[in-house]
PDB file of C-alpha atoms and ligand atoms in Angstrom:
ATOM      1  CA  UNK A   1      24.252 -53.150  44.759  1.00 79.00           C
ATOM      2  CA  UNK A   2      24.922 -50.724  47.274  1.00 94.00           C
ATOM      3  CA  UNK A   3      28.855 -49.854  48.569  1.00 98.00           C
ATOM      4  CA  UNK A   4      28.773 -49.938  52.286  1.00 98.00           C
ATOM      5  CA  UNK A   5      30.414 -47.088  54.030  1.00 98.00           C
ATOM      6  CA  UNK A   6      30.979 -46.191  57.745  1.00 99.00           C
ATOM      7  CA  UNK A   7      30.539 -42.513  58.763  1.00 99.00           C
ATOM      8  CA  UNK A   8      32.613 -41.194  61.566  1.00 98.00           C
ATOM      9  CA  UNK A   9      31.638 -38.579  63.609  1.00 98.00           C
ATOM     10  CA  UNK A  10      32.200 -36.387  66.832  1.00 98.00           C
ATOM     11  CA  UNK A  11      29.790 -33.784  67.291  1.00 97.00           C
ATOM     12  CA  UNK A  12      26.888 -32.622  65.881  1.00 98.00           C
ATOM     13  CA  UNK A  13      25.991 -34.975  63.000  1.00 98.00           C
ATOM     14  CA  UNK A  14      24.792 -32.705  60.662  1.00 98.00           C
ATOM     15  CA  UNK A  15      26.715 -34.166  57.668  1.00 98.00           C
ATOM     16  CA  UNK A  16      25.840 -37.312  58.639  1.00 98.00           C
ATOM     17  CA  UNK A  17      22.153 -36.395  58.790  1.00 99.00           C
ATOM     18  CA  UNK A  18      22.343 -34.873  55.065  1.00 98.00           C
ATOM     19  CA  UNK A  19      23.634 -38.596  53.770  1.00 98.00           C
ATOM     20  CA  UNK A  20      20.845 -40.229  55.839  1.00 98.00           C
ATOM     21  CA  UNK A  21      18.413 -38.112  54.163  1.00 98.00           C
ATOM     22  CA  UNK A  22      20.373 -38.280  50.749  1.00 98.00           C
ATOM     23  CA  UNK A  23      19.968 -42.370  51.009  1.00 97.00           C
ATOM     24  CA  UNK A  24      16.515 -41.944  52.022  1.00 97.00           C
ATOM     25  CA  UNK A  25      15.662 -39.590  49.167  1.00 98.00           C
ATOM     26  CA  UNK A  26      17.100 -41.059  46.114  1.00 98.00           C
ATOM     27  CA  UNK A  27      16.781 -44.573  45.012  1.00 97.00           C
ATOM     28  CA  UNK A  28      19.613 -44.207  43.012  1.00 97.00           C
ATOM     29  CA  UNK A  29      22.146 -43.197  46.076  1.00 98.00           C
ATOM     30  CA  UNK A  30      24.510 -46.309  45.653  1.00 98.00           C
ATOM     31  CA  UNK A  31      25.578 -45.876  49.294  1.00 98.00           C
ATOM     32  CA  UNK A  32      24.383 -47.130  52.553  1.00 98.00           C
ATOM     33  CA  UNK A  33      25.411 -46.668  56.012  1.00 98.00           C
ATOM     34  CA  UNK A  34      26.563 -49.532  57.260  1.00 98.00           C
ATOM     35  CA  UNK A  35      27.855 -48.318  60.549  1.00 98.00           C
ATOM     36  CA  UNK A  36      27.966 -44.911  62.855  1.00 98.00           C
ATOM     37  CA  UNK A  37      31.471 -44.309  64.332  1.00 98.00           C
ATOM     38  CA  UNK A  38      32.354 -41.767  67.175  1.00 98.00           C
ATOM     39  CA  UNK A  39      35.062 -41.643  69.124  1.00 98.00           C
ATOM     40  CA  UNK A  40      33.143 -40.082  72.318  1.00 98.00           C
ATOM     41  CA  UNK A  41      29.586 -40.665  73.893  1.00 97.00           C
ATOM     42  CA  UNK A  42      26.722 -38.393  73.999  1.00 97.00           C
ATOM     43  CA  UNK A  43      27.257 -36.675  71.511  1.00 98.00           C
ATOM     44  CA  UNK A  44      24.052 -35.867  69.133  1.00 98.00           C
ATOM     45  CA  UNK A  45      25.274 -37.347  66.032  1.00 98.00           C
ATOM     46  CA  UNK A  46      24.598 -40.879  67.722  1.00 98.00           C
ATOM     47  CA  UNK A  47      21.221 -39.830  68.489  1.00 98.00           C
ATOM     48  CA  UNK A  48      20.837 -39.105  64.730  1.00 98.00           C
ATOM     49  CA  UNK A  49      22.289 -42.484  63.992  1.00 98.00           C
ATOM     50  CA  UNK A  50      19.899 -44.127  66.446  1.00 98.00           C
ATOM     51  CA  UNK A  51      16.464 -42.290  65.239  1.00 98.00           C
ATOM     52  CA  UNK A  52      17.580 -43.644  61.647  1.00 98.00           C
ATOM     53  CA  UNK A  53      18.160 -47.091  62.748  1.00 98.00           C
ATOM     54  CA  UNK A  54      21.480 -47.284  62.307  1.00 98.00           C
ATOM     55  CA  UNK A  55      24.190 -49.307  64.011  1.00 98.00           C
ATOM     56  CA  UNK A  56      26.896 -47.093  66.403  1.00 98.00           C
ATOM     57  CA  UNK A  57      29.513 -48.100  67.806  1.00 98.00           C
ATOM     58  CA  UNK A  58      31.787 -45.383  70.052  1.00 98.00           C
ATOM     59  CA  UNK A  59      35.586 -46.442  70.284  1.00 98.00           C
ATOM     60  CA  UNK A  60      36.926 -43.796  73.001  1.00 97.00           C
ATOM     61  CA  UNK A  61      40.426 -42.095  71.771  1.00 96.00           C
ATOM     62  CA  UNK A  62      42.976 -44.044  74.200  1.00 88.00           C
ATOM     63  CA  UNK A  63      45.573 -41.767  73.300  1.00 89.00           C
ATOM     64  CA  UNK A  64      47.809 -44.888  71.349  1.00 96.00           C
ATOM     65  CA  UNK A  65      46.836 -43.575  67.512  1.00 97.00           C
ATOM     66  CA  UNK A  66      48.356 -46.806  66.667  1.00 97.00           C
ATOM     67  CA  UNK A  67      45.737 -48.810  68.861  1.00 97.00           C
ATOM     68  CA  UNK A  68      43.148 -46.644  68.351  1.00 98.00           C
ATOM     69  CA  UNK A  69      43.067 -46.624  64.172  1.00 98.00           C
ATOM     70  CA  UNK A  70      43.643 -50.595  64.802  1.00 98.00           C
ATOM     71  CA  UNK A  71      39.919 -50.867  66.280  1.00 98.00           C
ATOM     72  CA  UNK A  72      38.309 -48.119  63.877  1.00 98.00           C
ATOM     73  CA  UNK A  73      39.390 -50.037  61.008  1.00 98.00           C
ATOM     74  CA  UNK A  74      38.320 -53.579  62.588  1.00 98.00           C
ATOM     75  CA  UNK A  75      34.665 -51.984  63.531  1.00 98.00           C
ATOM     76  CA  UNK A  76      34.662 -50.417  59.742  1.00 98.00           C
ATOM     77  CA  UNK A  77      35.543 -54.485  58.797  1.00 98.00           C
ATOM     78  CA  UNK A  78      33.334 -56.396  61.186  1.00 98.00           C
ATOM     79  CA  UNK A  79      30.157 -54.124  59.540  1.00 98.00           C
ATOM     80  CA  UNK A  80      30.935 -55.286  56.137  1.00 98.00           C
ATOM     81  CA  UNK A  81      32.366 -51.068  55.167  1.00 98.00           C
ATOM     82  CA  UNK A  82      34.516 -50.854  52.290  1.00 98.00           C
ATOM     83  CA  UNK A  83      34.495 -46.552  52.655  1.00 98.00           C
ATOM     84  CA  UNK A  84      35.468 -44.349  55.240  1.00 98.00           C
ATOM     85  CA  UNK A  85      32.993 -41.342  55.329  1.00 99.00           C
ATOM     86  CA  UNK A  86      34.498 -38.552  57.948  1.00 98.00           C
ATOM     87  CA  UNK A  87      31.498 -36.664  58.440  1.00 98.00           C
ATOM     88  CA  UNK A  88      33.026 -33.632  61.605  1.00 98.00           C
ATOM     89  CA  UNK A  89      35.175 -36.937  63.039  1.00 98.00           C
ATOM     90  CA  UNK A  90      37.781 -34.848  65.741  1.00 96.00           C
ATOM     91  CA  UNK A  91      40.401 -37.678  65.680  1.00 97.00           C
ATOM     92  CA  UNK A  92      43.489 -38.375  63.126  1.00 96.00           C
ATOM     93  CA  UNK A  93      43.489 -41.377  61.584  1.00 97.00           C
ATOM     94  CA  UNK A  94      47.155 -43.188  62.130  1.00 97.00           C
ATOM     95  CA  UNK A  95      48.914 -44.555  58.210  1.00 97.00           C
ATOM     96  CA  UNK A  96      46.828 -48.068  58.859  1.00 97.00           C
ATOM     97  CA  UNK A  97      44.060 -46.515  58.070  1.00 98.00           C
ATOM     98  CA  UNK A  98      45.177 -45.220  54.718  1.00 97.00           C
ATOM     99  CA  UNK A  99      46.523 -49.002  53.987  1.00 97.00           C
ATOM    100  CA  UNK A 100      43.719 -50.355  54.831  1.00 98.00           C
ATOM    101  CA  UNK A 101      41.870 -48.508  52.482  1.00 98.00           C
ATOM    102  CA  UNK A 102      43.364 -46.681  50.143  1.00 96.00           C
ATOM    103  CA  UNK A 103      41.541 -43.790  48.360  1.00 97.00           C
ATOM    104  CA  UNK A 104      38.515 -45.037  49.827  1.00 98.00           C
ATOM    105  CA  UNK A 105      38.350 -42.721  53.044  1.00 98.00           C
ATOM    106  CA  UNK A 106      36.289 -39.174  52.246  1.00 98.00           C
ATOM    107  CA  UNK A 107      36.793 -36.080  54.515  1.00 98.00           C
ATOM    108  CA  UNK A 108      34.683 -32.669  54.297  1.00 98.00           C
ATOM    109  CA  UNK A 109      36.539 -29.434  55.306  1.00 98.00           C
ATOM    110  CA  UNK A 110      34.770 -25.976  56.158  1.00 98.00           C
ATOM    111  CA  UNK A 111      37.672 -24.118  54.234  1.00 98.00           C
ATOM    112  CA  UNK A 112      38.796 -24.120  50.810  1.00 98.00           C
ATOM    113  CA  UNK A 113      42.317 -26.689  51.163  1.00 98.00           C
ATOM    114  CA  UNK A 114      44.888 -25.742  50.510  1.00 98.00           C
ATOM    115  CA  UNK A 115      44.196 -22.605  52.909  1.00 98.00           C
ATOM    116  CA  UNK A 116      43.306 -23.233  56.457  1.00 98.00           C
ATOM    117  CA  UNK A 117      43.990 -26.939  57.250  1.00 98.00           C
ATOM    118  CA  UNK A 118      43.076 -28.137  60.876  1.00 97.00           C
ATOM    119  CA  UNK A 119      40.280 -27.344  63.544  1.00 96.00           C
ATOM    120  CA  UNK A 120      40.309 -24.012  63.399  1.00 98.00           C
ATOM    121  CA  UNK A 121      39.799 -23.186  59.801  1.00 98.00           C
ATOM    122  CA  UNK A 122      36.208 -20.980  60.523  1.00 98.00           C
ATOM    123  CA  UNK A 123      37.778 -18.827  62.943  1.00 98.00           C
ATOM    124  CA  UNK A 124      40.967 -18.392  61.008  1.00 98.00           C
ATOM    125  CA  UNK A 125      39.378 -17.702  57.740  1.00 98.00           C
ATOM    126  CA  UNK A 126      38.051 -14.243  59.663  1.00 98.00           C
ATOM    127  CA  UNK A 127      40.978 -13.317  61.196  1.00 98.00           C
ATOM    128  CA  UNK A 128      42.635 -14.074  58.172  1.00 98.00           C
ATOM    129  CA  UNK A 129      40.230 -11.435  56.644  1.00 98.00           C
ATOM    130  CA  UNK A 130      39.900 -13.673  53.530  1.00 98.00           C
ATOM    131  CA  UNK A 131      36.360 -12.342  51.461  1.00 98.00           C
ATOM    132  CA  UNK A 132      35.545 -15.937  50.122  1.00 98.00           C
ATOM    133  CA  UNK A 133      35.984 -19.437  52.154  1.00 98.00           C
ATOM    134  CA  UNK A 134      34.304 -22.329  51.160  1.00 98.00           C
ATOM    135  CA  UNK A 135      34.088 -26.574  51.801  1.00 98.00           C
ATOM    136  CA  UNK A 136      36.255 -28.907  50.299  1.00 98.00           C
ATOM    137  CA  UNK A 137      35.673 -32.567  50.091  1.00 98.00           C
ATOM    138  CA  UNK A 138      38.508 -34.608  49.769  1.00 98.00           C
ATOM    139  CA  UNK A 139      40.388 -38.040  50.086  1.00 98.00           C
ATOM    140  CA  UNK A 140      42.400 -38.464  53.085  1.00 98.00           C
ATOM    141  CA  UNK A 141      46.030 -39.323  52.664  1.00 96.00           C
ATOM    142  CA  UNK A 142      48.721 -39.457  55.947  1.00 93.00           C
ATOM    143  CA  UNK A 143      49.066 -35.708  56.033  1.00 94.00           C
ATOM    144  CA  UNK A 144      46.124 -33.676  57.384  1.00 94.00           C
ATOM    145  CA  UNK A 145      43.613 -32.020  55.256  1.00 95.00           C
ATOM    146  CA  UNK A 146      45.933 -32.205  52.578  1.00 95.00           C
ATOM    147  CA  UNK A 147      45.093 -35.445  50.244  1.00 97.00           C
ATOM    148  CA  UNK A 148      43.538 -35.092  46.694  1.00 98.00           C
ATOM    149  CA  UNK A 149      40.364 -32.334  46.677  1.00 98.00           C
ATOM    150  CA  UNK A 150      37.398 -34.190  44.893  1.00 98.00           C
ATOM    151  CA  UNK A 151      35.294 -30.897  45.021  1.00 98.00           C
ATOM    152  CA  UNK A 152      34.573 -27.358  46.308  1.00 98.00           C
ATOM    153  CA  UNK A 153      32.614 -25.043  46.977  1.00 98.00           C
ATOM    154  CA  UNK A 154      32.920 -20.792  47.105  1.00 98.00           C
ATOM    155  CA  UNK A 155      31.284 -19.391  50.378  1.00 98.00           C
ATOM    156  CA  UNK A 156      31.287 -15.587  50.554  1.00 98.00           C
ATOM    157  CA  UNK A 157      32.291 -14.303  53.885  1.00 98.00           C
ATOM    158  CA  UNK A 158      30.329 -11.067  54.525  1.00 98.00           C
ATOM    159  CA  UNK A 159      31.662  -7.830  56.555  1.00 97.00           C
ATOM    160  CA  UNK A 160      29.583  -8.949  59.657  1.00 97.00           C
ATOM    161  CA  UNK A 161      29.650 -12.446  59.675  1.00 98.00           C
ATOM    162  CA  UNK A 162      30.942 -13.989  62.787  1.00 98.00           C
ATOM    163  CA  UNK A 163      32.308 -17.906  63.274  1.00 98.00           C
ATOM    164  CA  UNK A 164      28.507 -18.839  63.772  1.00 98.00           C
ATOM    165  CA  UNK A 165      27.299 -17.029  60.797  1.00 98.00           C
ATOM    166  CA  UNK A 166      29.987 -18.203  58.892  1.00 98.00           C
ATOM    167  CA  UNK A 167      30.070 -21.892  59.600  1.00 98.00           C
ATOM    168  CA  UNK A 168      26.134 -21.783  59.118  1.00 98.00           C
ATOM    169  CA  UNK A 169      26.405 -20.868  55.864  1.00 98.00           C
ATOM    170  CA  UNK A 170      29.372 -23.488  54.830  1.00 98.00           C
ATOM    171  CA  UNK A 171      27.219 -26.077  56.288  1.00 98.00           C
ATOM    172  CA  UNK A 172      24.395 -25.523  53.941  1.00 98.00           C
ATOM    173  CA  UNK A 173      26.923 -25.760  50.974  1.00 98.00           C
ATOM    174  CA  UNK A 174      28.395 -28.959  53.245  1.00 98.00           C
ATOM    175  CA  UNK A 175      24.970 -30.605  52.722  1.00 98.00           C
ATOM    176  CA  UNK A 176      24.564 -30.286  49.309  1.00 98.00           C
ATOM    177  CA  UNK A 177      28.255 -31.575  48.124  1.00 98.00           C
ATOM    178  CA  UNK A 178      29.021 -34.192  50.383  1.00 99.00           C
ATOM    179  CA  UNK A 179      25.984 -36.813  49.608  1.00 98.00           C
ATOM    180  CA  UNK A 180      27.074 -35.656  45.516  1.00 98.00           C
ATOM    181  CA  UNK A 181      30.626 -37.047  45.921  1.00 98.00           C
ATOM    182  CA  UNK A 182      29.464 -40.050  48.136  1.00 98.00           C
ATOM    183  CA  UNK A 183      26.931 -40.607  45.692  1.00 98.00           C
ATOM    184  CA  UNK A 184      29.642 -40.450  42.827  1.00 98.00           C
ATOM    185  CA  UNK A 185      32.200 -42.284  44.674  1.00 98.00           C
ATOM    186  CA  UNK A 186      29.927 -45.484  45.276  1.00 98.00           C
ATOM    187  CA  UNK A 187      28.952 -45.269  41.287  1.00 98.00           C
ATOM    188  CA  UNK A 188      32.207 -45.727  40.634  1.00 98.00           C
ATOM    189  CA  UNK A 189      32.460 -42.389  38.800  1.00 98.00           C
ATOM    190  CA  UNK A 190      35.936 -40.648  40.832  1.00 98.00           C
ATOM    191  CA  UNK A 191      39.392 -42.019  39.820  1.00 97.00           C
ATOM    192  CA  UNK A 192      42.398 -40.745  41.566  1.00 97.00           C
ATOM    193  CA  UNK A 193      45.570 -39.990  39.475  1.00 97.00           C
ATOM    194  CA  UNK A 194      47.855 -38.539  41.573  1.00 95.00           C
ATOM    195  CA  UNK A 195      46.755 -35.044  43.063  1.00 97.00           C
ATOM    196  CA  UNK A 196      44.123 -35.252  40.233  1.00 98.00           C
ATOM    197  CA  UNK A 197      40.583 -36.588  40.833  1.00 98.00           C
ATOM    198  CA  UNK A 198      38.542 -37.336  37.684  1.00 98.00           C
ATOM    199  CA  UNK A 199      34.746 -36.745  38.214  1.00 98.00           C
ATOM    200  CA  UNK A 200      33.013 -38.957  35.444  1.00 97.00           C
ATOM    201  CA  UNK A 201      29.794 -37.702  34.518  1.00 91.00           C
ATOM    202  CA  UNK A 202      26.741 -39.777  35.213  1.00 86.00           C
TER     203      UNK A 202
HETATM  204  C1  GRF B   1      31.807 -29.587  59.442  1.00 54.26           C
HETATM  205  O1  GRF B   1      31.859 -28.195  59.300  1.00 54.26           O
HETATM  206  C2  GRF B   1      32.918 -30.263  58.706  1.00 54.26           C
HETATM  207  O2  GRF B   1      33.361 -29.549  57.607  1.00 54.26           O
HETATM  208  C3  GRF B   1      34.016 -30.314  59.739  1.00 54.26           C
HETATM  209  O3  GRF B   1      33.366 -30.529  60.962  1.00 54.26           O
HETATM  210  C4  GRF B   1      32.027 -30.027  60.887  1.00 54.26           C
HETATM  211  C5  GRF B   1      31.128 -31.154  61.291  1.00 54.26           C
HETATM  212  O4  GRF B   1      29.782 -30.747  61.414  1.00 54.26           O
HETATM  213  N1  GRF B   1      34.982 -31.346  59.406  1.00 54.26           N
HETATM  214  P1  GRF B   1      28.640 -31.824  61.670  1.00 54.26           P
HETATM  215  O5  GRF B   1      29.038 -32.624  62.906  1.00 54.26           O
HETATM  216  O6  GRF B   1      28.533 -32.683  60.453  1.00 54.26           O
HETATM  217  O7  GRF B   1      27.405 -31.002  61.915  1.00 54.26           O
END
């Protein structure tokens, strides 16, 4: 039986597009989409969502984080979602999220956490000057970028890369890693203890 997750999104979908695919691909995924999140309209993440037949829903930020988490979390319940997949979602979560469903909401970071936390982690890994970066995949907790890291990933940033060049080649890494941990999450196969996440073998 398959765990139902919702994937949240706010821009280009491209995560979301590599767990479509993923589900497509392998029998053996354990996961299906149960619902396409975004908190804006237009944006081409839904169109992805459409072309796979998949339900979307857009609940627009109303500035109460409170209000807003409230209806997130009912739309993830009225679709029959026990996961939270953040897939490039531009919003913060308020604590009722996090209650509602503990260590079962997923986020995927272009940097590797602890460093660079936040929107801007591409851009300040360059300034920064760092020579490696990466993508982290972790679970979300109240603080931002900052709950227990489930995996990672090494990106090399080269003398001339710039934010695009960069990002690009995170993203590939992104869409390799993140259907692996939502495939081992809905096999059962990550405990949380603590900070520590245990990655069971398949
Ligand atoms: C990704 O780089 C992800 O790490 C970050 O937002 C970006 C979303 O990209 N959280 P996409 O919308 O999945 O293409």
């Amino acid at each position: 039986m398959s765990v139902r997750i919702a994937v949240l999104v706010s821009g280009s979908g491209s995560n979301l597009q590599s767990l479509i695919d993923a589900s497509g691909a392998d029998p053996d995924f354990g996961a299906e989409i149960g619902v396409v999140l975004s908190d804006r309209d237009g944006v081409l993440a839904l169109d992805r969502a459409r072309a796979a037949g998949l339900p979307s829903v857009v609940v627009p930020w109303n500035r109460d984080r409170s209000a807003f988490t409230t209806e997130i979390c009912d739309v993830v319940d009225d679709h029959g979602c026990e996961a939270i997949v953040l897939a490039g979602f531009m919003r913060i979560l308020g604590p009722e999220a996090i209650q509602r469903f503990p260590n079962r909401i997923l986020n995927i970071h272009p940097s590797l956490l602890p460093s660079f936390p936040g929107a801007h982690a591409v851009p300040q890994a360059l300034a920064h000057g760092v020579k490696v970066s990466g993508v982290s995949v972790h679970f979300v907790d109240e603080e931002v970028d900052h709950g227990p890291v489930i995996a990672q990933r090494p990106v090399p940033v080269l003398p001339d890369d710039d934010e695009a060049s960069l990002h690009a080649r995170i993203q590939e890494q992104e869409h390799e890693i993140y259907p692996a941990v939502v495939k081992a999450f809905a096999h059962g196969r990550l405990t949380v203890d603590g900070r520590i996440v245990h990655w069971e073998d398949a």
